[in-house]
Amino acid sequence: MYVKVAICLTFAILLLISCSIYVGTIDAKSYFFPLLQPSPLRLSLCATDRPLRVYMYDLPRKFNAGMMDRGTSQVAAPATVENFPPWPKTSGLKRQHSVEYWLMASLLYNEEEGSEAIRVSGPEMADAFFVPFFSSLSFNKHGHVTTDAEADADRQLQVELLEFLRQSKYYQRSGGRDHVIPMTHPNAFRFLRQELNASILIVVDFGRYPRNMSSLSKDVVAPYVHVVDSFTDDDPLDPYGSRTTLLFFRGNTVRKDEGKIRVKLANILAGIDDVHFENSVGTPKSFKMSTKGMRLSKFCLHPAGDTPSSCRLFDAIVSHCVPVIVSDKIELPYEDEIDYTEFSIFFSMKEALEPGYLIDQLRRFPKDRWINMWMRLKNVSHHYEFQYPPKKEDAVNMLWRQVKHKLPGVRLAVHRSRRLKVPDWWRRKR
């Protein structure tokens, strides 16, 4: 009797399993042969809403905060949130290249709420690796000094950092592709930058980078840190009428490369009553005068400098002065998220040098369209604020989000490099 019951029960179970397989509720292959199943796909980071997980290397202070305080420059211990110095208010033009400082500060602060990136304690947990070397400050501190000893100090830091990275198994694992390295000064990391061309570089433009080293496909364009005060109470009854200057420019007119256009524009715009075009250098007094001038102007001129971009554009944005951009090779921050034509006007260098053309276009510019641009500037200006602690959607968080956007390409490059027998075969002539 028990034998019959067992046989009937076995038959019923087999019948149930057969029906389940037939209707698809059980995957026979995964059920009976689990080892034959492929490992689950790793979900793309860009398909998730979680913050970017960043591992920051614990470098000695001489690579970063030690440059801001000579007393701690030789301290081997890394900077912490407790001893990280505030950015000095008297730093002058050095502030414009301080993106590296604010990125590091955001990871030290490490609050997840409202943050696009959080610091993780273990490298294996990381989506990306941040290299906290103040390469721009190193150039500003050592590179401008002509003595060999000072120049060697900048070079030596670069040599030591490169040795450190090459010894890191995580740098070796990806060839540095998932490593984030700020280089916002045109001369930052000038001696050995070509050794880091696989990494995600944080730059302000590509003026001094060869195409085989830096590009929009892998690197992140950052805004300069503005040096004028932000216009926080810009609420006049008549915003258009309250700005009595048509076009404003205040800055150094003697520049290299495309920046030579500044001298030509000075001659073209000379003697026009409602145009303010003044040659000046970056001093605290000059910053105050630029702050006042931009707030009283409808349009602010942004010609190319030594490289295609300059800090002046972002000074104009936080002053809610409609930028007039004259730079044929400029690249702009967050351009996959922000349409600059909504609050800026663009002229080619050829157009700008045609006598009378630029001013004529600005005089004809409709008032209602200008007001729309002014309102848009007020809405986007917080994306260009660097601050501590960081705030949601500010410049630091926008940059971390840009890094996040680069990671699918990084993963593609890493995976291809592991299986290619002939590297980059598709770039060769056919």
Short mmCIF file of N, CA, C and O in Angstrom, two decimals, residues 330-401:
data_model
loop_
_atom_site.label_atom_id
_atom_site.label_comp_id
_atom_site.label_asym_id
_atom_site.label_seq_id
_atom_site.Cartn_x
_atom_site.Cartn_y
_atom_site.Cartn_z
N ILE A 330 35.48 77.27 -28.05
CA ILE A 330 35.11 77.12 -26.65
C ILE A 330 34.27 75.86 -26.44
O ILE A 330 33.48 75.48 -27.30
N GLU A 331 34.49 75.19 -25.31
CA GLU A 331 33.63 74.11 -24.85
C GLU A 331 33.05 74.54 -23.51
O GLU A 331 33.71 75.27 -22.75
N LEU A 332 31.84 74.10 -23.20
CA LEU A 332 31.12 74.62 -22.05
C LEU A 332 30.72 73.52 -21.08
O LEU A 332 30.46 72.39 -21.49
N PRO A 333 30.66 73.83 -19.80
CA PRO A 333 30.33 72.80 -18.79
C PRO A 333 28.88 72.34 -18.89
O PRO A 333 27.99 73.10 -19.27
N TYR A 334 28.66 71.10 -18.56
CA TYR A 334 27.32 70.49 -18.43
C TYR A 334 26.47 70.65 -19.69
O TYR A 334 25.24 70.72 -19.62
N GLU A 335 27.07 70.69 -20.85
CA GLU A 335 26.29 71.05 -22.04
C GLU A 335 25.33 69.95 -22.47
O GLU A 335 24.46 70.18 -23.31
N ASP A 336 25.46 68.75 -21.89
CA ASP A 336 24.44 67.73 -22.16
C ASP A 336 23.19 67.96 -21.32
O ASP A 336 22.15 67.34 -21.55
N GLU A 337 23.26 68.88 -20.36
CA GLU A 337 22.13 69.19 -19.50
C GLU A 337 21.64 70.63 -19.65
O GLU A 337 20.48 70.93 -19.37
N ILE A 338 22.51 71.52 -20.09
CA ILE A 338 22.17 72.95 -20.16
C ILE A 338 22.36 73.46 -21.59
O ILE A 338 23.40 73.21 -22.22
N ASP A 339 21.37 74.18 -22.10
CA ASP A 339 21.44 74.80 -23.42
C ASP A 339 21.85 76.26 -23.24
O ASP A 339 21.06 77.09 -22.79
N TYR A 340 23.08 76.56 -23.59
CA TYR A 340 23.61 77.91 -23.36
C TYR A 340 22.97 78.97 -24.25
O TYR A 340 23.04 80.16 -23.95
N THR A 341 22.34 78.56 -25.35
CA THR A 341 21.70 79.54 -26.21
C THR A 341 20.46 80.14 -25.54
O THR A 341 19.92 81.14 -26.03
N GLU A 342 20.03 79.55 -24.44
CA GLU A 342 18.88 80.09 -23.72
C GLU A 342 19.24 81.33 -22.90
O GLU A 342 18.35 82.08 -22.51
N PHE A 343 20.53 81.55 -22.66
CA PHE A 343 20.92 82.72 -21.86
C PHE A 343 22.22 83.36 -22.34
O PHE A 343 22.78 84.21 -21.65
N SER A 344 22.72 82.97 -23.49
CA SER A 344 23.96 83.54 -24.02
C SER A 344 23.80 83.82 -25.51
O SER A 344 22.96 83.22 -26.18
N ILE A 345 24.64 84.73 -26.01
CA ILE A 345 24.67 85.05 -27.44
C ILE A 345 26.06 84.71 -27.97
O ILE A 345 27.06 85.02 -27.32
N PHE A 346 26.11 84.09 -29.13
CA PHE A 346 27.38 83.63 -29.69
C PHE A 346 27.68 84.35 -31.00
O PHE A 346 26.81 84.47 -31.87
N PHE A 347 28.93 84.83 -31.12
CA PHE A 347 29.42 85.41 -32.36
C PHE A 347 30.71 84.69 -32.74
O PHE A 347 31.53 84.37 -31.87
N SER A 348 30.88 84.43 -34.02
CA SER A 348 32.17 83.92 -34.47
C SER A 348 33.19 85.06 -34.39
O SER A 348 32.81 86.24 -34.33
N MET A 349 34.45 84.71 -34.38
CA MET A 349 35.49 85.75 -34.32
C MET A 349 35.43 86.63 -35.58
O MET A 349 35.65 87.84 -35.50
N LYS A 350 35.10 86.02 -36.70
CA LYS A 350 34.99 86.79 -37.94
C LYS A 350 33.86 87.81 -37.84
O LYS A 350 34.01 88.98 -38.24
N GLU A 351 32.71 87.38 -37.30
CA GLU A 351 31.57 88.30 -37.14
C GLU A 351 31.90 89.44 -36.18
O GLU A 351 31.57 90.60 -36.44
N ALA A 352 32.56 89.10 -35.07
CA ALA A 352 32.84 90.10 -34.05
C ALA A 352 33.81 91.17 -34.55
O ALA A 352 33.76 92.32 -34.09
N LEU A 353 34.67 90.81 -35.49
CA LEU A 353 35.67 91.76 -36.00
C LEU A 353 35.16 92.60 -37.17
O LEU A 353 35.87 93.46 -37.67
N GLU A 354 33.92 92.36 -37.57
CA GLU A 354 33.32 93.20 -38.62
C GLU A 354 32.85 94.51 -37.96
O GLU A 354 31.98 94.48 -37.09
N PRO A 355 33.41 95.64 -38.31
CA PRO A 355 33.09 96.91 -37.64
C PRO A 355 31.59 97.18 -37.60
O PRO A 355 30.90 97.12 -38.61
N GLY A 356 31.10 97.44 -36.40
CA GLY A 356 29.70 97.82 -36.21
C GLY A 356 28.73 96.66 -36.10
O GLY A 356 27.61 96.84 -35.62
N TYR A 357 29.13 95.46 -36.53
CA TYR A 357 28.18 94.35 -36.59
C TYR A 357 27.71 93.91 -35.20
O TYR A 357 26.51 93.80 -34.95
N LEU A 358 28.64 93.66 -34.29
CA LEU A 358 28.29 93.14 -32.97
C LEU A 358 27.38 94.12 -32.22
O LEU A 358 26.34 93.74 -31.67
N ILE A 359 27.77 95.39 -32.20
CA ILE A 359 26.98 96.40 -31.48
C ILE A 359 25.60 96.57 -32.11
O ILE A 359 24.58 96.71 -31.41
N ASP A 360 25.55 96.52 -33.42
CA ASP A 360 24.27 96.66 -34.10
C ASP A 360 23.33 95.51 -33.72
O ASP A 360 22.12 95.73 -33.48
N GLN A 361 23.85 94.30 -33.62
CA GLN A 361 23.03 93.15 -33.24
C GLN A 361 22.53 93.28 -31.79
O GLN A 361 21.38 92.93 -31.49
N LEU A 362 23.37 93.78 -30.91
CA LEU A 362 22.96 93.94 -29.52
C LEU A 362 21.90 95.04 -29.36
O LEU A 362 20.98 94.92 -28.55
N ARG A 363 22.02 96.11 -30.13
CA ARG A 363 21.03 97.19 -30.04
C ARG A 363 19.66 96.73 -30.56
O ARG A 363 18.62 97.20 -30.09
N ARG A 364 19.67 95.81 -31.51
CA ARG A 364 18.42 95.31 -32.06
C ARG A 364 17.83 94.16 -31.23
O ARG A 364 16.73 93.70 -31.52
N PHE A 365 18.54 93.72 -30.27
CA PHE A 365 18.10 92.55 -29.50
C PHE A 365 16.81 92.88 -28.75
O PHE A 365 16.76 93.85 -27.99
N PRO A 366 15.74 92.11 -28.92
CA PRO A 366 14.44 92.44 -28.31
C PRO A 366 14.50 92.46 -26.78
O PRO A 366 15.12 91.58 -26.16
N LYS A 367 13.83 93.42 -26.19
CA LYS A 367 13.82 93.55 -24.74
C LYS A 367 13.21 92.32 -24.07
O LYS A 367 13.75 91.82 -23.07
N ASP A 368 12.10 91.81 -24.60
CA ASP A 368 11.46 90.66 -23.97
C ASP A 368 12.33 89.42 -24.02
O ASP A 368 12.36 88.61 -23.08
N ARG A 369 13.10 89.28 -25.11
CA ARG A 369 14.00 88.14 -25.19
C ARG A 369 15.15 88.29 -24.20
O ARG A 369 15.58 87.31 -23.60
N TRP A 370 15.63 89.52 -24.03
CA TRP A 370 16.70 89.75 -23.05
C TRP A 370 16.19 89.42 -21.64
O TRP A 370 16.91 88.79 -20.86
N ILE A 371 14.97 89.83 -21.33
CA ILE A 371 14.42 89.55 -20.00
C ILE A 371 14.30 88.05 -19.77
O ILE A 371 14.58 87.55 -18.67
N ASN A 372 13.90 87.31 -20.80
CA ASN A 372 13.83 85.85 -20.68
C ASN A 372 15.21 85.26 -20.39
O ASN A 372 15.34 84.34 -19.57
N MET A 373 16.23 85.80 -21.04
CA MET A 373 17.59 85.32 -20.80
C MET A 373 18.04 85.67 -19.38
O MET A 373 18.68 84.87 -18.69
N TRP A 374 17.73 86.88 -18.96
CA TRP A 374 18.08 87.32 -17.60
C TRP A 374 17.41 86.41 -16.56
O TRP A 374 18.06 86.00 -15.58
N MET A 375 16.16 86.07 -16.78
CA MET A 375 15.47 85.18 -15.85
C MET A 375 16.09 83.77 -15.87
O MET A 375 16.22 83.12 -14.83
N ARG A 376 16.48 83.34 -17.05
CA ARG A 376 17.12 82.03 -17.16
C ARG A 376 18.46 82.02 -16.43
O ARG A 376 18.82 81.03 -15.76
N LEU A 377 19.21 83.10 -16.53
CA LEU A 377 20.48 83.21 -15.81
C LEU A 377 20.26 83.09 -14.30
O LEU A 377 21.03 82.42 -13.60
N LYS A 378 19.22 83.71 -13.81
CA LYS A 378 18.92 83.62 -12.37
C LYS A 378 18.59 82.18 -11.98
O LYS A 378 18.89 81.75 -10.86
N ASN A 379 17.98 81.44 -12.90
CA ASN A 379 17.59 80.06 -12.62
C ASN A 379 18.75 79.07 -12.67
O ASN A 379 18.70 78.03 -12.01
N VAL A 380 19.77 79.38 -13.47
CA VAL A 380 20.88 78.42 -13.63
C VAL A 380 22.13 78.80 -12.85
O VAL A 380 23.05 77.99 -12.72
N SER A 381 22.20 79.99 -12.32
CA SER A 381 23.47 80.47 -11.73
C SER A 381 23.95 79.61 -10.56
O SER A 381 25.15 79.52 -10.30
N HIS A 382 23.02 78.94 -9.86
CA HIS A 382 23.46 78.11 -8.73
C HIS A 382 24.28 76.91 -9.18
O HIS A 382 25.03 76.32 -8.38
N HIS A 383 24.18 76.55 -10.47
CA HIS A 383 24.99 75.44 -10.99
C HIS A 383 26.46 75.82 -11.12
O HIS A 383 27.30 74.95 -11.41
N TYR A 384 26.79 77.09 -10.91
CA TYR A 384 28.16 77.57 -11.07
C TYR A 384 28.75 78.06 -9.74
O TYR A 384 29.76 78.75 -9.73
N GLU A 385 28.11 77.65 -8.64
CA GLU A 385 28.58 78.04 -7.31
C GLU A 385 29.40 76.91 -6.70
O GLU A 385 28.93 75.79 -6.56
N PHE A 386 30.63 77.21 -6.33
CA PHE A 386 31.48 76.28 -5.58
C PHE A 386 31.45 76.71 -4.13
O PHE A 386 31.73 77.88 -3.81
N GLN A 387 31.11 75.80 -3.24
CA GLN A 387 30.91 76.17 -1.84
C GLN A 387 31.13 74.97 -0.92
O GLN A 387 31.12 73.82 -1.36
N TYR A 388 31.34 75.28 0.35
CA TYR A 388 31.48 74.25 1.37
C TYR A 388 30.66 74.66 2.59
O TYR A 388 30.81 75.77 3.08
N PRO A 389 29.78 73.76 3.05
CA PRO A 389 29.52 72.45 2.46
C PRO A 389 28.79 72.56 1.11
O PRO A 389 28.10 73.55 0.87
N PRO A 390 28.93 71.56 0.26
CA PRO A 390 28.26 71.61 -1.04
C PRO A 390 26.75 71.54 -0.90
O PRO A 390 26.24 71.04 0.11
N LYS A 391 26.07 72.04 -1.90
CA LYS A 391 24.61 72.02 -1.91
C LYS A 391 24.11 71.30 -3.16
O LYS A 391 24.83 71.20 -4.16
N LYS A 392 22.89 70.82 -3.08
CA LYS A 392 22.30 70.09 -4.19
C LYS A 392 22.32 70.92 -5.47
O LYS A 392 21.98 72.11 -5.45
N GLU A 393 22.76 70.29 -6.55
CA GLU A 393 22.78 70.91 -7.89
C GLU A 393 23.78 72.05 -8.02
O GLU A 393 23.73 72.81 -8.99
N ASP A 394 24.70 72.21 -7.06
CA ASP A 394 25.72 73.25 -7.22
C ASP A 394 26.82 72.74 -8.16
O ASP A 394 26.72 71.65 -8.73
N ALA A 395 27.88 73.53 -8.33
CA ALA A 395 28.90 73.19 -9.33
C ALA A 395 29.57 71.86 -9.04
O ALA A 395 29.80 71.06 -9.96
N VAL A 396 29.90 71.60 -7.79
CA VAL A 396 30.57 70.35 -7.44
C VAL A 396 29.69 69.15 -7.77
O VAL A 396 30.14 68.17 -8.37
N ASN A 397 28.42 69.21 -7.39
CA ASN A 397 27.53 68.10 -7.67
C ASN A 397 27.25 67.93 -9.16
O ASN A 397 27.10 66.81 -9.65
N MET A 398 27.21 69.04 -9.89
CA MET A 398 27.06 68.94 -11.35
C MET A 398 28.27 68.24 -11.97
O MET A 398 28.13 67.43 -12.89
N LEU A 399 29.46 68.53 -11.44
CA LEU A 399 30.67 67.91 -11.98
C LEU A 399 30.72 66.42 -11.66
O LEU A 399 31.10 65.61 -12.52
N TRP A 400 30.33 66.04 -10.46
CA TRP A 400 30.31 64.62 -10.14
C TRP A 400 29.31 63.88 -11.02
O TRP A 400 29.53 62.73 -11.42
N ARG A 401 28.21 64.54 -11.35
CA ARG A 401 27.24 63.91 -12.24
C ARG A 401 27.83 63.75 -13.65
O ARG A 401 27.57 62.76 -14.33
#
